[in-house]
Coordinates of C-alpha atoms in Angstrom, one line a residue:
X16 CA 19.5 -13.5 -2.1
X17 CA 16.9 -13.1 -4.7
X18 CA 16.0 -16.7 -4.6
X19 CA 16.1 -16.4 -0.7
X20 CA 13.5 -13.5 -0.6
X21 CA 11.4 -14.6 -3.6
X22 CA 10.8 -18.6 -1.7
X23 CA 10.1 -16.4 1.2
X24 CA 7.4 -14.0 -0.4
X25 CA 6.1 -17.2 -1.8
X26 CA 5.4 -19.4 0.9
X27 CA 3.5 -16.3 2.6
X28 CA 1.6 -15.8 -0.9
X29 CA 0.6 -19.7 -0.3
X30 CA -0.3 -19.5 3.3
X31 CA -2.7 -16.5 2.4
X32 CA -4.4 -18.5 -0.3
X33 CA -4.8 -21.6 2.1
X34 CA -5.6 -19.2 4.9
X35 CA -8.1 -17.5 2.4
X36 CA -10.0 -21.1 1.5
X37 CA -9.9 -22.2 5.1
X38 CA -11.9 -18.5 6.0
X39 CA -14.2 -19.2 3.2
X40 CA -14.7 -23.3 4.1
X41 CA -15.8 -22.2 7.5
X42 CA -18.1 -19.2 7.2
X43 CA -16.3 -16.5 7.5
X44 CA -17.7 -14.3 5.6
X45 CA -20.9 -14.4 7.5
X46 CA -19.6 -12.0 10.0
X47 CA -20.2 -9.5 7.0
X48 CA -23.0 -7.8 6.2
X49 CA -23.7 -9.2 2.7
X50 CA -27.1 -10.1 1.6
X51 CA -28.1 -14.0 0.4
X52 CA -28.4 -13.0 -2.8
X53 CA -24.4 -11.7 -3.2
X54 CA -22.8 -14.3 -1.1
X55 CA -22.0 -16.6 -3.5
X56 CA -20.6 -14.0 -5.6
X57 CA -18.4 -12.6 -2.5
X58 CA -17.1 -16.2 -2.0
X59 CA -16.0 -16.7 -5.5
X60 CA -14.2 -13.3 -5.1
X61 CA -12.1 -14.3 -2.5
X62 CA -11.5 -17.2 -3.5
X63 CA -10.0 -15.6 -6.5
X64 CA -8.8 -12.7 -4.4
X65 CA -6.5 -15.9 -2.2
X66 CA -5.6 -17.0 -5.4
X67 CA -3.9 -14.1 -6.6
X68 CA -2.2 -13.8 -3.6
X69 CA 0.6 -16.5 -4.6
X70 CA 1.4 -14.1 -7.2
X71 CA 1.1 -11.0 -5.1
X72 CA 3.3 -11.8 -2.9
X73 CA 6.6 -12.8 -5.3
X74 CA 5.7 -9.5 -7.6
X75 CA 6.5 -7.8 -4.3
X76 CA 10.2 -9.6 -4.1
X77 CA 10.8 -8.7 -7.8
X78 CA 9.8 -5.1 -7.7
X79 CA 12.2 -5.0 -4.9
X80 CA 14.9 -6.7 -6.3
X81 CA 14.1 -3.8 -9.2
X82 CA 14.3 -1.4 -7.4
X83 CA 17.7 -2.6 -5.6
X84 CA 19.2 -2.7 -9.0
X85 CA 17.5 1.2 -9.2
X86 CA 15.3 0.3 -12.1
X87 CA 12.5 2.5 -11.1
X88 CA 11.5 3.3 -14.2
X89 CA 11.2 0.9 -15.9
X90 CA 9.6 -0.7 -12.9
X91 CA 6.9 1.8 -12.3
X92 CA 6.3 1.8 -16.1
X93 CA 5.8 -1.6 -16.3
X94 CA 3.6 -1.3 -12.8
X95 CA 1.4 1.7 -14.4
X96 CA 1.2 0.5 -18.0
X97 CA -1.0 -2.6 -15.9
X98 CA -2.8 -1.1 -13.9
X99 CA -4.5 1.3 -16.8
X100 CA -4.9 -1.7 -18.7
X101 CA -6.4 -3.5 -15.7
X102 CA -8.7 -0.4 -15.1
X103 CA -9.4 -0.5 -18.6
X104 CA -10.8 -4.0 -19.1
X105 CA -12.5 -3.6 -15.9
X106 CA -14.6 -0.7 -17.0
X107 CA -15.6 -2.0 -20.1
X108 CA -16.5 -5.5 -18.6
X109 CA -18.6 -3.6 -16.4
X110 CA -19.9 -1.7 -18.9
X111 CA -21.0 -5.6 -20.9
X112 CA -22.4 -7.1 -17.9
X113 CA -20.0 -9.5 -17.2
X114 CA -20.4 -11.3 -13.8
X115 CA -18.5 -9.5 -10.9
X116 CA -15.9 -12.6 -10.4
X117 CA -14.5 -11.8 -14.3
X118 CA -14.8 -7.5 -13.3
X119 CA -12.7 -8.7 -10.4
X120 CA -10.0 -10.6 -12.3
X121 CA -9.6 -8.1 -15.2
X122 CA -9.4 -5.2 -12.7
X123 CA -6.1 -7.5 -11.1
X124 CA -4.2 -7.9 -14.5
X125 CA -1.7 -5.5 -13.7
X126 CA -0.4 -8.1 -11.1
X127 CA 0.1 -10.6 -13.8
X128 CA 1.3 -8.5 -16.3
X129 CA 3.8 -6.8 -14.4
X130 CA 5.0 -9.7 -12.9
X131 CA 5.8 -11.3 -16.6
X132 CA 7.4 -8.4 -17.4
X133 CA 9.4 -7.7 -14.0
X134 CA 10.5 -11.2 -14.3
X135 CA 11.8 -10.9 -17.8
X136 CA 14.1 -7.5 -16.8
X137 CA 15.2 -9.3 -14.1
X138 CA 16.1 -12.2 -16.5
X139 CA 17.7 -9.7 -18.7
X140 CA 19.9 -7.7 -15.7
X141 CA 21.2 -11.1 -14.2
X142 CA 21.3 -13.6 -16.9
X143 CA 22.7 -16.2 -14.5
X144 CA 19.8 -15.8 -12.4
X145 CA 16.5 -17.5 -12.6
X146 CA 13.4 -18.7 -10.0
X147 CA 14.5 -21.8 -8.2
X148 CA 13.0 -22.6 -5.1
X149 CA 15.3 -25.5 -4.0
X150 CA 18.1 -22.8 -4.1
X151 CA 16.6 -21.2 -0.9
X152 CA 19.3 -20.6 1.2
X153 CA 19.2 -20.7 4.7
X154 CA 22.4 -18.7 6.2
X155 CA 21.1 -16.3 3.6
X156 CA 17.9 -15.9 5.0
X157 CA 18.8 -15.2 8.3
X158 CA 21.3 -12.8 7.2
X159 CA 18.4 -10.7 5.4
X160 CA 16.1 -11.4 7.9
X161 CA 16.9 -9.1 10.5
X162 CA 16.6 -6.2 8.6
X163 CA 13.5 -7.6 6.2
X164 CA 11.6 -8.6 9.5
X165 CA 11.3 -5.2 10.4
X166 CA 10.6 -4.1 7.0
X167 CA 8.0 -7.0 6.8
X168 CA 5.8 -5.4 10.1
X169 CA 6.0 -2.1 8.8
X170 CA 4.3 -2.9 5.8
X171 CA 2.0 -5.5 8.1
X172 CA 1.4 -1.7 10.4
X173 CA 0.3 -0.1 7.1
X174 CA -2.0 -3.2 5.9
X175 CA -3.7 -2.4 9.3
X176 CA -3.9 1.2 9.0
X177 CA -5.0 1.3 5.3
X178 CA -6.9 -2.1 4.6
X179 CA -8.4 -2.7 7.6
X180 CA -11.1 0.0 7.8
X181 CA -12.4 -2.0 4.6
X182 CA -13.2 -4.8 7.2
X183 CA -14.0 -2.7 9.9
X184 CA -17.1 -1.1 7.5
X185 CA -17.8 -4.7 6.4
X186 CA -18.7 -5.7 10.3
X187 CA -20.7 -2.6 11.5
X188 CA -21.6 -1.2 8.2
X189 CA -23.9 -2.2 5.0
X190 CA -21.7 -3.4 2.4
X191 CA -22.3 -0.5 0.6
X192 CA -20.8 1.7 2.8
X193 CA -17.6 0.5 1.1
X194 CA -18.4 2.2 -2.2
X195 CA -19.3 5.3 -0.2
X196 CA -15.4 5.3 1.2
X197 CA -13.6 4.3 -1.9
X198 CA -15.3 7.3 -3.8
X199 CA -14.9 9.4 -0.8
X200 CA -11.1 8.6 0.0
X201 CA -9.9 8.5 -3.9
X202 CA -8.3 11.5 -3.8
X203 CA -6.4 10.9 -0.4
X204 CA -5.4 8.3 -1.9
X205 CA -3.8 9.6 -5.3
X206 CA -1.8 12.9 -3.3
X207 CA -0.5 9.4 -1.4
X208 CA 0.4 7.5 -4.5
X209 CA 2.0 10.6 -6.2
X210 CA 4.0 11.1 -2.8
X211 CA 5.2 8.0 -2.9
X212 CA 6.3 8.0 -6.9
X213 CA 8.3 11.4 -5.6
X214 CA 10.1 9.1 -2.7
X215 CA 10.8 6.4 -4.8
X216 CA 13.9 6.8 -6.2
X217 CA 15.6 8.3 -2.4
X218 CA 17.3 5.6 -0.9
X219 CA 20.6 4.7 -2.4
X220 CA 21.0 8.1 -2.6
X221 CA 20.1 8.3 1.5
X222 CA 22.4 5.1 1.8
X223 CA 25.2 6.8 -0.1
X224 CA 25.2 10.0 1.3
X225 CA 25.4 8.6 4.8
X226 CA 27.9 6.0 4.0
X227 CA 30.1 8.8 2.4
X228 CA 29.3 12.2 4.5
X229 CA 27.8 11.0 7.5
X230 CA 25.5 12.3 10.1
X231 CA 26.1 16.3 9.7
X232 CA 25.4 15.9 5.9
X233 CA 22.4 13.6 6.5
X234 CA 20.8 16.3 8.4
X235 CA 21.2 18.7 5.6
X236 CA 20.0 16.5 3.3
X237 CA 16.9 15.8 5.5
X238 CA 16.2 19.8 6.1
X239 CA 16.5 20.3 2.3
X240 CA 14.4 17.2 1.1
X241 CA 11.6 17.9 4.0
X242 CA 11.4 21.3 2.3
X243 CA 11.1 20.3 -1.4
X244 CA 8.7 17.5 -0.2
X245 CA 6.2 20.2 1.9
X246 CA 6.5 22.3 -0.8
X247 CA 5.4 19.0 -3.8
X248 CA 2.7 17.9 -1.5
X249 CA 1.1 21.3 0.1
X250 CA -0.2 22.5 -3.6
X251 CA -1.4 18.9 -4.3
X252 CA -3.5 18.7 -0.8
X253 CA -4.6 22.5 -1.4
X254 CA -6.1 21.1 -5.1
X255 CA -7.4 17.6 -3.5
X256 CA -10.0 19.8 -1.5
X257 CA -10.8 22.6 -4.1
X258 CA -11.4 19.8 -6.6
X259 CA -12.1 16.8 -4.6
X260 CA -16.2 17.6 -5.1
X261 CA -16.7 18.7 -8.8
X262 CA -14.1 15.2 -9.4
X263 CA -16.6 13.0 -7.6
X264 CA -19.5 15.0 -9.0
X265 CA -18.1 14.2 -12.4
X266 CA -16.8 10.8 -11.6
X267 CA -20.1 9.3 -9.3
X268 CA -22.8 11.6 -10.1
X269 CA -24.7 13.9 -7.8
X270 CA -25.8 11.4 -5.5
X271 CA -22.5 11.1 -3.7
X272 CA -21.4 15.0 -3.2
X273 CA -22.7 14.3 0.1
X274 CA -19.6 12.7 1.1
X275 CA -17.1 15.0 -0.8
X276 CA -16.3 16.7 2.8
X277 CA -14.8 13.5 3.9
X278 CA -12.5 13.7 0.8
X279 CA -11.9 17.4 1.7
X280 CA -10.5 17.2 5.1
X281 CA -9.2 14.1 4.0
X282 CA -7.1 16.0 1.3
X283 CA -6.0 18.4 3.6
X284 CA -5.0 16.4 6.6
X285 CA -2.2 15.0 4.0
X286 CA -0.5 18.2 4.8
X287 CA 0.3 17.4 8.1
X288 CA 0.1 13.5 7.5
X289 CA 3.2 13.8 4.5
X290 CA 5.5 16.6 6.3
X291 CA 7.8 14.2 8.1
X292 CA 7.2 11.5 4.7
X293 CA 10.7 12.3 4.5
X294 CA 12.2 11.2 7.9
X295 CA 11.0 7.7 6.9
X296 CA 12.5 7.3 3.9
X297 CA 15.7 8.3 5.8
X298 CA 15.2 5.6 8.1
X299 CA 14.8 2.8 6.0
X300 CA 18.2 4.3 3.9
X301 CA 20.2 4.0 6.8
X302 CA 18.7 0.5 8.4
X303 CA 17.5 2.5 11.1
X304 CA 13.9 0.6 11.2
X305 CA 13.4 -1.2 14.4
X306 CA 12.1 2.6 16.3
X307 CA 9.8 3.7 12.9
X308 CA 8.6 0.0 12.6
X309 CA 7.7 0.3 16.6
X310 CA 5.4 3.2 16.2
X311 CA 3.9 2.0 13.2
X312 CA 2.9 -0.8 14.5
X313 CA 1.7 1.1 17.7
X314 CA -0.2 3.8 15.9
X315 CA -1.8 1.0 13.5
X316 CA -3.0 -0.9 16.2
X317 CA -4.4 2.3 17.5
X318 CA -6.3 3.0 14.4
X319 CA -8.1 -0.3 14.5
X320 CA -9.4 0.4 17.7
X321 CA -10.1 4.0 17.2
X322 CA -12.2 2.8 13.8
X323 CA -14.3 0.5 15.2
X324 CA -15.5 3.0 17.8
X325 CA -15.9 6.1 15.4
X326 CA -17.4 4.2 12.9
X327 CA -20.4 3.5 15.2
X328 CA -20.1 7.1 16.3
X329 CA -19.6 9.0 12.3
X330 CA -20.3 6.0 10.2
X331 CA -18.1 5.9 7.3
X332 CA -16.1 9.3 7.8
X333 CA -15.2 7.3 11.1
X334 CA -12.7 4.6 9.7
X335 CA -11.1 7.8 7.5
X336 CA -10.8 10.1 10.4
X337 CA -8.9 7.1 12.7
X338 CA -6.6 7.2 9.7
X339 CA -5.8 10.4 9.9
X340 CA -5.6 10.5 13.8
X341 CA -3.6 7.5 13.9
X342 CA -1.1 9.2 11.4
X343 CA -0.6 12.3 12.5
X344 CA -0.3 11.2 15.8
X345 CA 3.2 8.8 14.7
X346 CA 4.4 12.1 13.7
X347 CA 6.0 13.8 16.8
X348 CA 6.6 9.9 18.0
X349 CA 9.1 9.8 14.6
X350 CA 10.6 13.4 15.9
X351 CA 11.2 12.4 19.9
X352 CA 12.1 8.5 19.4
X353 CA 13.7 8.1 16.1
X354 CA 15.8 11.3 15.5

């Protein structure tokens, strides 16, 4: 099965690379508003951004394979450990001068670091098991398929909701609008990371519990869980606005307090954005993905059209707020369709 997925993730890593070169080859970037002077260094990027991708994508198959074998810990250590050192390395090759292209690669070395490491666990958990490509299996792939299709749009639905407005800001925007909304949607973006870390270790203890209890107990254990999670998120989103100006104050300088009341109502729209967080994690315990996957895919879709209208209406607080609509709109869609 591992083998299965990880040729899988593989073969999509490559097509992204070749896909990436092909974009590049032709002129893509063009449709962007980058200046003569930086387009050579945006291609190289890319380029190097493609190339990373055939590593991306089979880090994604082992951190699930992980995290199957419910080795979060040491999976998310390995995960953090690289991305401080990436962070790290990045700053202080800033900091040199170093040409963006190297900034870029140091500031990806948790990808190849945790990889090593993932893959060496791995090694250690199944000793019989390494990476063998031939041993793709085909009756194996289709078995996983039906469920990992499903999985595979819904993370496609958030790549729209959450990478896209990066694109969107490229077209209709200066380049430097994209600085402007990774400052101003940082601390979104950490309530949604620590959110996350709290969800991670739920479902094969969701799987269990309805395998074992059923239905009646599954409700419980969704009342309870929506509570403790409202009640983890709620002070984090009350402190993401109070502090979301002095951090950017601190962290960008004066110049780009303007924008902290993006990251405000940003910060607090995660109250409403995280209150059903838990219904999804129940879905995806219990296999019950085809409805979720649905509206995600509706509501992302959605968000690409409502960000490239408000953007030429509220600039970059445009592509944040079409976000946040877009989510908390999937919200009583998840309450009416999928319970």
């Amino acid at each position: 099965i591992i083998n299965t997925s990880m040729t899988f993730y593989l073969g999509i890593g490559v097509l992204t690379a070749v896909g990436t070169w092909i974009f590049t080859e032709i002129g893509g970037l063009s449709l962007f508003n980058i200046s003569q002077g930086s387009r050579d260094t945006a291609v190289n990027i890319v380029l190097i951004a493609g190339g990373l991708a055939i590593l991306k994508w089979p880090s994604t198959g082992l951190g699930q394979a992980l995290d199957g074998l419910q080795r979060y810990a040491e999976n998310n250590l390995y995960k953090g450990f690289g991305r401080l050192l990436g962070v790290g390395l990045s700053i202080a090759a800033a900091l040199l001068g170093y040409p963006l292209e190297l900034i870029f690669l140091f500031q990806s070395i948790d990808l190849i670091l945790s990889s090593v490491f993932q893959y060496r666990l791995l090694r250690i958990l199944q000793p019989d098991w390494y990476l063998n490509p031939l041993r793709f299996d085909l009756e194996t792939f289709r078995m996983i398929f039906g469920y990992s299709a499903w999985m595979l749009l819904n993370q496609l639905a958030s790549l729209l909701v959450y990478q896209t407005d990066r694109i969107i800001l490229g077209l209709f925007l200066p380049v430097s609008s994209l600085t402007v909304y990774h400052v101003a949607t940082m601390p979104f973006k950490i309530i949604k990371q620590l959110n996350s870390l709290y969800h991670s270790a739920l479902l094969p203890v969701i799987s269990s519990e309805d395998a074992q209890s059923g239905r009646a107990a599954l409700d419980r254990f969704i009342y309870l869980l929506s509570r403790y999670t409202n009640a983890f998120i709620a002070p984090l989103a009350i402190l993401g606005f109070f502090l979301s100006e002095p951090f950017i104050r601190v962290w960008m300088g004066a110049d780009f307090v303007q924008y902290a009341w993006i990251a405000e109502v940003a910060c607090l729209a995660q109250l409403l954005r995280l209150s059903n967080a838990t219904l999804g994690q129940v879905c995806y315990g219990t296999g019950k993905v085809n409805r979720l996957t649905s509206i995600a895919v509706t509501t992302a879709i959605l968000n690409v059209f409502l960000g490239v209208w408000w953007v030429q209406v509220f600039g970059v607080a445009g592509v944040v707020f079409s976000t946040i609509a877009a989510s908390l709109i999937s919200i009583p869609l998840q309450y009416v369709l999928v319970f």
